[in-house]
């Protein structure tokens, strides 16, 4: 659990060959301010008191680590679910937004912008903005607004303005473009709460540190339940990769712990409709970061596809690109239908309806190769309420 | 080593018009004819936009032109093929390539510099190429091929950083008129923009300055020229080309409306 190691970014924000801050000059002062201040603010005792207090009393942390016995029996291994779905607003996303809104206040910002895919980060941002009485604008792809309607209503109810991103594939990538353009246009009073471990340095590190509470709790809880802080496997889904970064964080330097990152294969890796960046991606620059991304031979970013709005992103965070290329994490791809079947399975075996994103991680259990004596921790990053419309539409596939 | 950008600023001391257009817009084959037309109409410098799928610093007009250009099939190899021989037709007007880093990196930075120099390009503007990465990785390469980088300065750029940008530059400084993406009418309280332009002018920098973003017509062009050696127009030209059968004729008319 040391702070200086090969999985921490260097001063320029590089994890190995990935990371950095490839931003136009218009964003430079904002990003520089954040870079110069985030570590001291995060370390500040007042900040920590506020942050830990809100995580406990508002978010509802620590979240339980639940031993899923029927699921364990099915896969003949010992599976624990880290119940991030029980966080206020229904996903891990709020760990980051609580931290960043406190940071934004200390930077003297009074307007907040965010991008969102599945809507969970948008809701988590709108929530903390309501709590702090701050103006909130959330960019969301038009396609995602349609497939995650309940979250659009929630954001509006919370007082946020939801602006549709109408360019490109009208999903998460385009919402991120629009949020960045907003920040370019409002450089002084606005803080951009990025929802994943993507974007220019220091965002990937900032978001990873704020989500690291997940693995910090897992270690303590696992010690109580199994007598060891270390599982054999940690499994999490990856779009940009924030819940995976949080679940992996305090295990990065524990080589006995296998880290499994699960991407969305959409209709299949080679179908042309996929979001499996670690397989289909090559090194390049997306949203200010050098990382793996899906692009054509001319460096144009290609449109990803996943039924899941939260995984429908053509890049992964630079930390994950580093973990993948160095072999520290194993990447697995799961197709839409496999994820849908996993939704039904968890619902019926454990009485927990997972988010479609999370279901990708669940569907990877059968490829894990975990034995009866192994301990598997799966980060149950979000709950499925927002996906009910999708689940209804695919009801036949869910139960097949 | 001499360079057409430096020569353009020697020829003319003020009122320089730098025109941007997106390569491959409105049609794939418009690139060469537009360069010739813009030069003939009186543009002092020409920026050739290399379209990118995710142009973060651009407003809706250039985004849309980029989408159309990519749909038309524009790529860097195609662009360089179109630019071959352009110096026989447009010998003197500086040509700059403007775009985003990712397509250039996939093409290969050295190959990019080589091809750009070979067709007679004089400068390169890559807004998302960080200063520090340029200095450490690409400065030598740019020098070897006599390509001049252009960097952006905004109202928020700190004075010491402006000095550093000025030191790294051998062409001109691109003054972004105010907060916003390309094509946005900079909405600032009266006097704020003037104070910014005057503050930069008073720094006595080595390089001449061109003001861009939100310069759309003769009035805004003339006003900008009051604070710098010239100004840059992009989105307004793209708007003028939209839906036009004869893009060169529309471009001629547009430039005439600025310089009249």
mmCIF file of C-alpha atoms in Angstrom, chain A:
data_model
loop_
_atom_site.group_PDB
_atom_site.id
_atom_site.type_symbol
_atom_site.label_atom_id
_atom_site.label_comp_id
_atom_site.label_asym_id
_atom_site.label_seq_id
_atom_site.Cartn_x
_atom_site.Cartn_y
_atom_site.Cartn_z
ATOM 1 C CA UNK A 1 0.000 0.000 0.000
ATOM 2 C CA UNK A 2 2.818 2.371 -0.788
ATOM 3 C CA UNK A 3 2.292 5.576 -2.674
ATOM 4 C CA UNK A 4 5.369 5.574 -4.871
ATOM 5 C CA UNK A 5 5.384 2.696 -7.285
ATOM 6 C CA UNK A 6 5.085 1.794 -10.906
ATOM 7 C CA UNK A 7 1.296 2.086 -10.824
ATOM 8 C CA UNK A 8 1.308 5.718 -9.722
ATOM 9 C CA UNK A 9 1.645 8.419 -12.357
ATOM 10 C CA UNK A 10 4.903 10.364 -12.561
ATOM 11 C CA UNK A 11 5.009 14.153 -12.199
ATOM 12 C CA UNK A 12 3.799 14.588 -15.783
ATOM 13 C CA UNK A 13 0.923 12.182 -15.260
ATOM 14 C CA UNK A 14 2.331 9.159 -17.076
ATOM 15 C CA UNK A 15 1.684 5.580 -16.102
ATOM 16 C CA UNK A 16 4.486 4.014 -18.121
ATOM 17 C CA UNK A 17 3.859 5.257 -21.659
ATOM 18 C CA UNK A 18 0.232 6.268 -21.017
ATOM 19 C CA UNK A 19 -1.247 9.451 -19.603
ATOM 20 C CA UNK A 20 -0.036 13.041 -19.846
ATOM 21 C CA UNK A 21 -2.095 16.142 -20.520
ATOM 22 C CA UNK A 22 -2.752 16.792 -24.215
ATOM 23 C CA UNK A 23 -4.973 19.809 -23.900
ATOM 24 C CA UNK A 24 -5.431 23.017 -25.848
ATOM 25 C CA UNK A 25 -4.011 26.153 -24.268
ATOM 26 C CA UNK A 26 -7.513 27.288 -23.282
ATOM 27 C CA UNK A 27 -7.647 24.504 -20.686
ATOM 28 C CA UNK A 28 -4.076 24.849 -19.503
ATOM 29 C CA UNK A 29 -4.640 27.227 -16.547
ATOM 30 C CA UNK A 30 -7.515 25.129 -15.187
ATOM 31 C CA UNK A 31 -5.708 21.845 -15.496
ATOM 32 C CA UNK A 32 -2.498 23.349 -14.117
ATOM 33 C CA UNK A 33 -4.354 24.736 -11.099
ATOM 34 C CA UNK A 34 -5.870 21.347 -10.439
ATOM 35 C CA UNK A 35 -2.541 19.587 -10.942
ATOM 36 C CA UNK A 36 -0.738 21.936 -8.564
ATOM 37 C CA UNK A 37 -3.343 21.685 -5.851
ATOM 38 C CA UNK A 38 -5.099 18.331 -5.857
ATOM 39 C CA UNK A 39 -2.592 16.402 -3.774
ATOM 40 C CA UNK A 40 -2.336 19.028 -1.055
ATOM 41 C CA UNK A 41 -6.108 19.477 -0.944
ATOM 42 C CA UNK A 42 -6.687 15.711 -0.744
ATOM 43 C CA UNK A 43 -4.135 15.487 2.061
ATOM 44 C CA UNK A 44 -5.614 18.399 3.981
ATOM 45 C CA UNK A 45 -7.142 17.413 7.335
ATOM 46 C CA UNK A 46 -10.229 19.609 6.854
ATOM 47 C CA UNK A 47 -10.852 18.138 3.433
ATOM 48 C CA UNK A 48 -10.498 14.603 4.762
ATOM 49 C CA UNK A 49 -12.861 15.352 7.648
ATOM 50 C CA UNK A 50 -15.511 16.672 5.239
ATOM 51 C CA UNK A 51 -14.928 13.898 2.698
ATOM 52 C CA UNK A 52 -14.978 11.025 5.187
ATOM 53 C CA UNK A 53 -17.989 12.548 6.939
ATOM 54 C CA UNK A 54 -19.994 12.736 3.731
ATOM 55 C CA UNK A 55 -18.928 9.258 2.621
ATOM 56 C CA UNK A 56 -20.215 7.909 5.926
ATOM 57 C CA UNK A 57 -23.359 9.958 6.556
ATOM 58 C CA UNK A 58 -24.464 10.853 3.034
ATOM 59 C CA UNK A 59 -23.189 8.115 0.724
ATOM 60 C CA UNK A 60 -23.696 5.381 3.320
ATOM 61 C CA UNK A 61 -20.188 3.985 3.536
ATOM 62 C CA UNK A 62 -18.716 1.599 4.238
ATOM 63 C CA UNK A 63 -20.717 -0.415 1.744
ATOM 64 C CA UNK A 64 -21.174 -4.079 2.691
ATOM 65 C CA UNK A 65 -18.981 -6.888 1.432
ATOM 66 C CA UNK A 66 -21.540 -9.612 0.916
ATOM 67 C CA UNK A 67 -20.682 -13.278 0.532
ATOM 68 C CA UNK A 68 -22.874 -14.463 -2.335
ATOM 69 C CA UNK A 69 -23.302 -18.098 -1.382
ATOM 70 C CA UNK A 70 -25.656 -19.282 -4.116
ATOM 71 C CA UNK A 71 -23.572 -17.557 -6.788
ATOM 72 C CA UNK A 72 -20.479 -19.098 -5.193
ATOM 73 C CA UNK A 73 -22.058 -22.546 -5.341
ATOM 74 C CA UNK A 74 -22.855 -22.078 -9.017
ATOM 75 C CA UNK A 75 -19.238 -21.172 -9.898
ATOM 76 C CA UNK A 76 -17.684 -23.467 -7.324
ATOM 77 C CA UNK A 77 -15.594 -20.733 -5.728
ATOM 78 C CA UNK A 78 -16.008 -18.211 -2.918
ATOM 79 C CA UNK A 79 -17.494 -14.957 -4.227
ATOM 80 C CA UNK A 80 -17.855 -11.709 -2.315
ATOM 81 C CA UNK A 81 -19.809 -8.801 -3.765
ATOM 82 C CA UNK A 82 -18.651 -5.290 -2.904
ATOM 83 C CA UNK A 83 -22.003 -3.565 -2.691
ATOM 84 C CA UNK A 84 -21.327 -0.211 -4.366
ATOM 85 C CA UNK A 85 -24.878 -0.512 -5.690
ATOM 86 C CA UNK A 86 -25.995 0.381 -2.171
ATOM 87 C CA UNK A 87 -24.299 3.779 -2.288
ATOM 88 C CA UNK A 88 -26.627 6.773 -2.317
ATOM 89 C CA UNK A 89 -27.739 7.266 -5.969
ATOM 90 C CA UNK A 90 -27.097 3.602 -6.741
ATOM 91 C CA UNK A 91 -23.515 3.347 -7.913
ATOM 92 C CA UNK A 92 -19.894 3.971 -6.980
ATOM 93 C CA UNK A 93 -19.870 7.213 -8.969
ATOM 94 C CA UNK A 94 -20.793 9.346 -5.962
ATOM 95 C CA UNK A 95 -17.497 8.572 -4.158
ATOM 96 C CA UNK A 96 -15.778 10.677 -6.801
ATOM 97 C CA UNK A 97 -18.352 13.455 -7.045
ATOM 98 C CA UNK A 98 -18.401 14.008 -3.266
ATOM 99 C CA UNK A 99 -14.631 14.380 -3.325
ATOM 100 C CA UNK A 100 -14.535 16.602 -6.406
ATOM 101 C CA UNK A 101 -17.270 18.956 -5.233
ATOM 102 C CA UNK A 102 -15.341 19.553 -2.010
ATOM 103 C CA UNK A 103 -12.238 20.136 -4.139
ATOM 104 C CA UNK A 104 -14.143 22.527 -6.418
ATOM 105 C CA UNK A 105 -15.257 24.584 -3.426
ATOM 106 C CA UNK A 106 -11.703 24.845 -2.198
ATOM 107 C CA UNK A 107 -10.664 26.029 -5.676
ATOM 108 C CA UNK A 108 -13.311 28.748 -5.439
ATOM 109 C CA UNK A 109 -15.451 27.413 -8.309
ATOM 110 C CA UNK A 110 -19.192 27.839 -8.197
ATOM 111 C CA UNK A 111 -20.367 26.187 -11.392
ATOM 112 C CA UNK A 112 -20.058 22.459 -12.076
ATOM 113 C CA UNK A 113 -20.133 20.605 -15.381
ATOM 114 C CA UNK A 114 -20.026 16.874 -16.017
ATOM 115 C CA UNK A 115 -20.414 14.302 -18.771
ATOM 116 C CA UNK A 116 -22.408 11.160 -18.325
ATOM 117 C CA UNK A 117 -22.989 7.906 -20.190
ATOM 118 C CA UNK A 118 -25.366 5.706 -18.240
ATOM 119 C CA UNK A 119 -26.436 8.719 -16.254
ATOM 120 C CA UNK A 120 -25.012 7.450 -12.967
ATOM 121 C CA UNK A 121 -22.194 9.971 -12.911
ATOM 122 C CA UNK A 122 -24.593 12.707 -13.992
ATOM 123 C CA UNK A 123 -26.986 11.834 -11.189
ATOM 124 C CA UNK A 124 -24.125 11.623 -8.690
ATOM 125 C CA UNK A 125 -22.915 15.055 -9.829
ATOM 126 C CA UNK A 126 -26.391 16.607 -9.779
ATOM 127 C CA UNK A 127 -26.853 15.165 -6.289
ATOM 128 C CA UNK A 128 -23.757 16.720 -4.742
ATOM 129 C CA UNK A 129 -24.469 20.017 -6.537
ATOM 130 C CA UNK A 130 -27.918 20.071 -4.917
ATOM 131 C CA UNK A 131 -26.309 19.275 -1.579
ATOM 132 C CA UNK A 132 -23.830 22.137 -1.937
ATOM 133 C CA UNK A 133 -26.166 24.572 -3.669
ATOM 134 C CA UNK A 134 -24.043 24.782 -6.823
ATOM 135 C CA UNK A 135 -25.078 25.285 -10.439
ATOM 136 C CA UNK A 136 -24.871 22.040 -12.419
ATOM 137 C CA UNK A 137 -24.845 21.314 -16.158
ATOM 138 C CA UNK A 138 -24.601 17.690 -17.326
ATOM 139 C CA UNK A 139 -23.814 16.720 -20.926
ATOM 140 C CA UNK A 140 -25.316 13.459 -22.092
ATOM 141 C CA UNK A 141 -25.419 11.853 -25.528
ATOM 142 C CA UNK A 142 -28.823 11.992 -27.175
ATOM 143 C CA UNK A 143 -28.804 8.214 -27.599
ATOM 144 C CA UNK A 144 -27.994 7.729 -23.920
ATOM 145 C CA UNK A 145 -30.732 10.150 -22.858
ATOM 146 C CA UNK A 146 -33.142 7.859 -24.625
ATOM 147 C CA UNK A 147 -31.855 4.581 -23.206
ATOM 148 C CA UNK A 148 -31.364 5.886 -19.651
ATOM 149 C CA UNK A 149 -34.479 8.005 -19.308
ATOM 150 C CA UNK A 150 -34.985 7.521 -15.561
ATOM 151 C CA UNK A 151 -31.602 9.065 -14.890
ATOM 152 C CA UNK A 152 -32.421 12.085 -17.065
ATOM 153 C CA UNK A 153 -35.523 12.671 -14.957
ATOM 154 C CA UNK A 154 -33.542 12.224 -11.763
ATOM 155 C CA UNK A 155 -30.948 14.806 -12.790
ATOM 156 C CA UNK A 156 -33.645 17.322 -13.677
ATOM 157 C CA UNK A 157 -35.468 16.682 -10.421
ATOM 158 C CA UNK A 158 -32.205 17.377 -8.612
ATOM 159 C CA UNK A 159 -32.042 20.762 -10.302
ATOM 160 C CA UNK A 160 -29.392 20.041 -12.925
ATOM 161 C CA UNK A 161 -29.627 21.123 -16.532
ATOM 162 C CA UNK A 162 -29.150 18.162 -18.893
ATOM 163 C CA UNK A 163 -27.769 19.210 -22.268
ATOM 164 C CA UNK A 164 -27.908 16.683 -25.108
ATOM 165 C CA UNK A 165 -24.720 15.938 -27.073
ATOM 166 C CA UNK A 166 -25.841 15.686 -30.671
ATOM 167 C CA UNK A 167 -22.556 15.101 -32.520
ATOM 168 C CA UNK A 168 -20.889 11.822 -33.496
ATOM 169 C CA UNK A 169 -22.390 8.662 -32.043
ATOM 170 C CA UNK A 170 -24.289 10.838 -29.525
ATOM 171 C CA UNK A 171 -22.977 8.788 -26.599
ATOM 172 C CA UNK A 172 -20.395 9.157 -23.839
ATOM 173 C CA UNK A 173 -17.479 10.212 -26.058
ATOM 174 C CA UNK A 174 -19.509 13.050 -27.523
ATOM 175 C CA UNK A 175 -20.864 14.110 -24.139
ATOM 176 C CA UNK A 176 -17.242 14.342 -22.965
ATOM 177 C CA UNK A 177 -16.331 16.492 -25.996
ATOM 178 C CA UNK A 178 -19.184 18.859 -25.179
ATOM 179 C CA UNK A 179 -18.223 19.095 -21.512
ATOM 180 C CA UNK A 180 -14.640 19.943 -22.504
ATOM 181 C CA UNK A 181 -15.924 22.627 -24.896
ATOM 182 C CA UNK A 182 -18.043 24.075 -22.105
ATOM 183 C CA UNK A 183 -14.957 24.215 -19.895
ATOM 184 C CA UNK A 184 -13.025 25.989 -22.663
ATOM 185 C CA UNK A 185 -15.827 28.553 -22.798
ATOM 186 C CA UNK A 186 -16.056 28.977 -19.000
ATOM 187 C CA UNK A 187 -12.485 28.745 -17.792
ATOM 188 C CA UNK A 188 -12.677 30.822 -14.644
ATOM 189 C CA UNK A 189 -15.724 29.931 -12.570
ATOM 190 C CA UNK A 190 -16.306 26.325 -13.622
ATOM 191 C CA UNK A 191 -14.968 23.002 -12.390
ATOM 192 C CA UNK A 192 -15.323 19.955 -14.608
ATOM 193 C CA UNK A 193 -16.098 16.823 -12.596
ATOM 194 C CA UNK A 194 -14.890 14.036 -14.868
ATOM 195 C CA UNK A 195 -16.601 10.801 -13.935
ATOM 196 C CA UNK A 196 -13.945 8.295 -14.812
ATOM 197 C CA UNK A 197 -10.189 7.744 -14.671
ATOM 198 C CA UNK A 198 -9.826 9.397 -18.076
ATOM 199 C CA UNK A 199 -8.896 12.851 -19.325
ATOM 200 C CA UNK A 200 -5.736 14.905 -18.859
ATOM 201 C CA UNK A 201 -3.502 14.505 -15.830
ATOM 202 C CA UNK A 202 -4.333 14.862 -12.932
ATOM 203 C CA UNK A 203 -7.867 13.544 -13.514
ATOM 204 C CA UNK A 204 -7.021 9.842 -13.823
ATOM 205 C CA UNK A 205 -5.075 9.961 -10.567
ATOM 206 C CA UNK A 206 -7.574 12.221 -8.809
ATOM 207 C CA UNK A 207 -10.538 9.994 -9.635
ATOM 208 C CA UNK A 208 -8.597 6.815 -8.799
ATOM 209 C CA UNK A 209 -7.658 8.233 -5.393
ATOM 210 C CA UNK A 210 -11.248 9.226 -4.648
ATOM 211 C CA UNK A 211 -12.516 5.776 -5.664
ATOM 212 C CA UNK A 212 -9.729 3.989 -3.780
ATOM 213 C CA UNK A 213 -12.008 3.879 -0.733
ATOM 214 C CA UNK A 214 -13.570 0.801 -2.378
ATOM 215 C CA UNK A 215 -10.430 -1.349 -2.132
ATOM 216 C CA UNK A 216 -9.470 0.195 1.202
ATOM 217 C CA UNK A 217 -12.738 -1.127 2.632
ATOM 218 C CA UNK A 218 -12.462 -4.468 0.828
ATOM 219 C CA UNK A 219 -9.139 -5.194 2.547
ATOM 220 C CA UNK A 220 -10.551 -4.520 6.014
ATOM 221 C CA UNK A 221 -13.786 -6.377 5.401
ATOM 222 C CA UNK A 222 -12.066 -9.360 3.841
ATOM 223 C CA UNK A 223 -9.730 -9.653 6.816
ATOM 224 C CA UNK A 224 -12.758 -9.873 9.115
ATOM 225 C CA UNK A 225 -14.550 -12.409 6.956
ATOM 226 C CA UNK A 226 -11.732 -14.642 5.713
ATOM 227 C CA UNK A 227 -8.740 -13.896 7.924
ATOM 228 C CA UNK A 228 -6.821 -12.433 4.984
ATOM 229 C CA UNK A 229 -6.873 -8.981 3.459
ATOM 230 C CA UNK A 230 -6.028 -10.387 0.061
ATOM 231 C CA UNK A 231 -8.408 -12.153 -2.299
ATOM 232 C CA UNK A 232 -7.218 -14.254 -5.232
ATOM 233 C CA UNK A 233 -9.227 -12.250 -7.749
ATOM 234 C CA UNK A 234 -10.714 -8.787 -7.985
ATOM 235 C CA UNK A 235 -13.194 -8.425 -10.843
ATOM 236 C CA UNK A 236 -14.635 -5.154 -12.153
ATOM 237 C CA UNK A 237 -16.119 -3.807 -15.372
ATOM 238 C CA UNK A 238 -14.267 -1.120 -17.343
ATOM 239 C CA UNK A 239 -15.705 1.628 -19.520
ATOM 240 C CA UNK A 240 -13.311 4.438 -18.691
ATOM 241 C CA UNK A 241 -12.507 2.405 -15.623
ATOM 242 C CA UNK A 242 -13.332 4.293 -12.414
ATOM 243 C CA UNK A 243 -14.924 1.483 -10.427
ATOM 244 C CA UNK A 244 -12.161 -0.884 -11.514
ATOM 245 C CA UNK A 245 -9.509 1.669 -10.527
ATOM 246 C CA UNK A 246 -11.131 1.989 -7.098
ATOM 247 C CA UNK A 247 -11.479 -1.755 -6.625
ATOM 248 C CA UNK A 248 -7.903 -2.463 -7.817
ATOM 249 C CA UNK A 249 -6.156 0.488 -6.178
ATOM 250 C CA UNK A 250 -4.941 -1.019 -2.906
ATOM 251 C CA UNK A 251 -4.172 -4.347 -4.571
ATOM 252 C CA UNK A 252 -1.983 -2.988 -7.360
ATOM 253 C CA UNK A 253 1.188 -3.873 -5.477
ATOM 254 C CA UNK A 254 -0.030 -7.261 -4.314
ATOM 255 C CA UNK A 255 1.074 -9.588 -7.090
ATOM 256 C CA UNK A 256 -0.836 -12.541 -5.604
ATOM 257 C CA UNK A 257 -4.102 -10.738 -6.350
ATOM 258 C CA UNK A 258 -5.251 -11.241 -9.934
ATOM 259 C CA UNK A 259 -6.952 -8.155 -11.316
ATOM 260 C CA UNK A 260 -9.658 -8.829 -13.902
ATOM 261 C CA UNK A 261 -10.917 -5.922 -16.005
ATOM 262 C CA UNK A 262 -14.079 -6.674 -17.957
ATOM 263 C CA UNK A 263 -14.879 -4.752 -21.119
ATOM 264 C CA UNK A 264 -17.996 -4.669 -23.243
ATOM 265 C CA UNK A 265 -17.692 -6.655 -26.460
ATOM 266 C CA UNK A 266 -21.097 -5.421 -27.649
ATOM 267 C CA UNK A 267 -22.247 -7.724 -30.458
ATOM 268 C CA UNK A 268 -18.827 -9.409 -30.435
ATOM 269 C CA UNK A 269 -15.176 -8.385 -30.712
ATOM 270 C CA UNK A 270 -15.045 -8.731 -34.482
ATOM 271 C CA UNK A 271 -18.594 -7.615 -35.190
ATOM 272 C CA UNK A 272 -17.729 -3.971 -35.797
ATOM 273 C CA UNK A 273 -20.074 -3.150 -32.913
ATOM 274 C CA UNK A 274 -17.949 -3.352 -29.809
ATOM 275 C CA UNK A 275 -16.370 -1.320 -27.046
ATOM 276 C CA UNK A 276 -13.549 -3.726 -26.142
ATOM 277 C CA UNK A 277 -10.758 -1.156 -26.222
ATOM 278 C CA UNK A 278 -7.977 -3.361 -24.840
ATOM 279 C CA UNK A 279 -8.428 -5.739 -27.781
ATOM 280 C CA UNK A 280 -9.432 -3.345 -30.553
ATOM 281 C CA UNK A 281 -7.582 -0.246 -29.405
ATOM 282 C CA UNK A 282 -4.150 1.147 -30.219
ATOM 283 C CA UNK A 283 -2.154 3.910 -28.569
ATOM 284 C CA UNK A 284 -3.291 7.420 -29.299
ATOM 285 C CA UNK A 285 -4.800 10.494 -27.739
ATOM 286 C CA UNK A 286 -8.367 10.822 -26.568
ATOM 287 C CA UNK A 287 -9.789 13.495 -24.282
ATOM 288 C CA UNK A 288 -6.375 14.822 -23.367
ATOM 289 C CA UNK A 289 -4.744 11.538 -22.466
ATOM 290 C CA UNK A 290 -2.387 9.193 -24.289
ATOM 291 C CA UNK A 291 -3.961 5.787 -23.878
ATOM 292 C CA UNK A 292 -5.435 2.866 -25.771
ATOM 293 C CA UNK A 293 -8.375 3.883 -27.928
ATOM 294 C CA UNK A 294 -10.416 2.579 -30.807
ATOM 295 C CA UNK A 295 -9.407 4.403 -33.964
ATOM 296 C CA UNK A 296 -9.051 3.841 -37.674
ATOM 297 C CA UNK A 297 -5.730 3.743 -39.536
ATOM 298 C CA UNK A 298 -5.894 7.528 -39.978
ATOM 299 C CA UNK A 299 -6.274 8.276 -36.282
ATOM 300 C CA UNK A 300 -9.967 9.100 -36.410
ATOM 301 C CA UNK A 301 -11.695 7.878 -33.272
ATOM 302 C CA UNK A 302 -14.227 5.184 -34.127
ATOM 303 C CA UNK A 303 -17.688 4.876 -32.674
ATOM 304 C CA UNK A 304 -17.904 2.228 -29.998
ATOM 305 C CA UNK A 305 -20.942 0.109 -29.326
ATOM 306 C CA UNK A 306 -22.306 -1.535 -26.217
ATOM 307 C CA UNK A 307 -25.881 -2.062 -25.087
ATOM 308 C CA UNK A 308 -24.587 -0.615 -21.847
ATOM 309 C CA UNK A 309 -24.335 3.175 -21.955
ATOM 310 C CA UNK A 310 -21.712 3.223 -19.214
ATOM 311 C CA UNK A 311 -19.259 1.015 -21.122
ATOM 312 C CA UNK A 312 -19.904 2.561 -24.527
ATOM 313 C CA UNK A 313 -16.605 4.466 -24.666
ATOM 314 C CA UNK A 314 -13.794 4.101 -27.241
ATOM 315 C CA UNK A 315 -10.955 4.480 -24.737
ATOM 316 C CA UNK A 316 -9.828 3.293 -21.320
ATOM 317 C CA UNK A 317 -8.075 5.269 -18.616
ATOM 318 C CA UNK A 318 -4.266 5.436 -18.928
ATOM 319 C CA UNK A 319 -3.842 3.446 -15.699
ATOM 320 C CA UNK A 320 -5.791 0.576 -17.234
ATOM 321 C CA UNK A 321 -3.875 0.804 -20.507
ATOM 322 C CA UNK A 322 -0.733 0.454 -18.395
ATOM 323 C CA UNK A 323 -2.140 -2.416 -16.331
ATOM 324 C CA UNK A 324 -3.178 -4.205 -19.506
ATOM 325 C CA UNK A 325 0.033 -3.774 -21.495
ATOM 326 C CA UNK A 326 2.240 -4.695 -18.525
ATOM 327 C CA UNK A 327 0.111 -7.753 -17.804
ATOM 328 C CA UNK A 328 -0.740 -6.608 -14.263
ATOM 329 C CA UNK A 329 -4.447 -6.851 -15.100
ATOM 330 C CA UNK A 330 -6.126 -9.412 -17.303
ATOM 331 C CA UNK A 331 -8.737 -8.032 -19.695
ATOM 332 C CA UNK A 332 -11.843 -10.029 -20.552
ATOM 333 C CA UNK A 333 -14.594 -9.068 -23.030
ATOM 334 C CA UNK A 334 -18.268 -9.833 -22.533
ATOM 335 C CA UNK A 335 -20.996 -9.551 -25.166
ATOM 336 C CA UNK A 336 -24.394 -7.894 -24.672
ATOM 337 C CA UNK A 337 -26.237 -11.183 -24.412
ATOM 338 C CA UNK A 338 -23.854 -12.681 -21.881
ATOM 339 C CA UNK A 339 -24.303 -9.574 -19.736
ATOM 340 C CA UNK A 340 -28.084 -9.810 -19.993
ATOM 341 C CA UNK A 341 -28.000 -13.434 -18.868
ATOM 342 C CA UNK A 342 -25.827 -12.420 -15.905
ATOM 343 C CA UNK A 343 -28.456 -9.854 -14.917
ATOM 344 C CA UNK A 344 -31.062 -12.596 -14.621
ATOM 345 C CA UNK A 345 -28.668 -14.920 -12.859
ATOM 346 C CA UNK A 346 -27.731 -12.525 -10.075
ATOM 347 C CA UNK A 347 -31.330 -11.381 -9.696
ATOM 348 C CA UNK A 348 -32.531 -14.918 -9.153
ATOM 349 C CA UNK A 349 -29.627 -16.360 -7.192
ATOM 350 C CA UNK A 350 -29.009 -13.466 -4.820
ATOM 351 C CA UNK A 351 -32.004 -11.154 -5.053
ATOM 352 C CA UNK A 352 -29.862 -8.333 -6.420
ATOM 353 C CA UNK A 353 -30.635 -6.670 -9.753
ATOM 354 C CA UNK A 354 -27.340 -5.317 -11.088
ATOM 355 C CA UNK A 355 -26.723 -2.479 -13.507
ATOM 356 C CA UNK A 356 -26.032 -3.580 -17.072
ATOM 357 C CA UNK A 357 -22.434 -2.357 -16.753
ATOM 358 C CA UNK A 358 -21.861 -4.427 -13.633
ATOM 359 C CA UNK A 359 -23.461 -7.438 -15.309
ATOM 360 C CA UNK A 360 -20.456 -7.593 -17.649
ATOM 361 C CA UNK A 361 -18.214 -8.224 -14.643
ATOM 362 C CA UNK A 362 -20.624 -10.903 -13.395
ATOM 363 C CA UNK A 363 -20.649 -12.620 -16.771
ATOM 364 C CA UNK A 364 -16.860 -12.915 -16.582
ATOM 365 C CA UNK A 365 -17.094 -15.214 -13.552
ATOM 366 C CA UNK A 366 -17.317 -18.305 -15.717
ATOM 367 C CA UNK A 367 -14.059 -17.440 -17.504
ATOM 368 C CA UNK A 368 -12.164 -16.775 -14.310
ATOM 369 C CA UNK A 369 -10.778 -20.230 -13.637
ATOM 370 C CA UNK A 370 -11.207 -19.710 -9.897
ATOM 371 C CA UNK A 371 -11.130 -22.856 -7.751
ATOM 372 C CA UNK A 372 -13.141 -23.830 -4.672
ATOM 373 C CA UNK A 373 -10.466 -22.461 -2.309
ATOM 374 C CA UNK A 374 -10.140 -19.157 -4.111
ATOM 375 C CA UNK A 375 -11.634 -15.913 -2.883
ATOM 376 C CA UNK A 376 -13.145 -13.692 -5.568
ATOM 377 C CA UNK A 377 -14.196 -10.105 -4.916
ATOM 378 C CA UNK A 378 -16.487 -8.679 -7.563
ATOM 379 C CA UNK A 379 -17.171 -4.980 -7.501
ATOM 380 C CA UNK A 380 -20.930 -4.654 -7.794
ATOM 381 C CA UNK A 381 -20.592 -1.138 -9.119
ATOM 382 C CA UNK A 382 -24.247 -0.226 -9.630
ATOM 383 C CA UNK A 383 -27.840 -1.290 -9.339
ATOM 384 C CA UNK A 384 -30.176 -2.045 -12.200
ATOM 385 C CA UNK A 385 -33.098 0.312 -11.584
ATOM 386 C CA UNK A 386 -31.958 2.606 -14.388
ATOM 387 C CA UNK A 387 -31.880 -0.337 -16.823
ATOM 388 C CA UNK A 388 -35.361 -1.734 -16.232
ATOM 389 C CA UNK A 389 -36.605 -0.470 -19.573
ATOM 390 C CA UNK A 390 -33.756 -2.250 -21.358
ATOM 391 C CA UNK A 391 -34.307 -5.395 -19.301
ATOM 392 C CA UNK A 392 -37.993 -5.387 -20.223
ATOM 393 C CA UNK A 393 -37.132 -5.031 -23.888
ATOM 394 C CA UNK A 394 -34.797 -8.012 -23.755
ATOM 395 C CA UNK A 395 -36.903 -10.065 -21.338
ATOM 396 C CA UNK A 396 -36.650 -13.187 -23.505
ATOM 397 C CA UNK A 397 -32.864 -13.060 -23.652
ATOM 398 C CA UNK A 398 -32.617 -12.398 -19.933
ATOM 399 C CA UNK A 399 -34.239 -15.656 -19.003
ATOM 400 C CA UNK A 400 -33.147 -17.870 -21.872
#
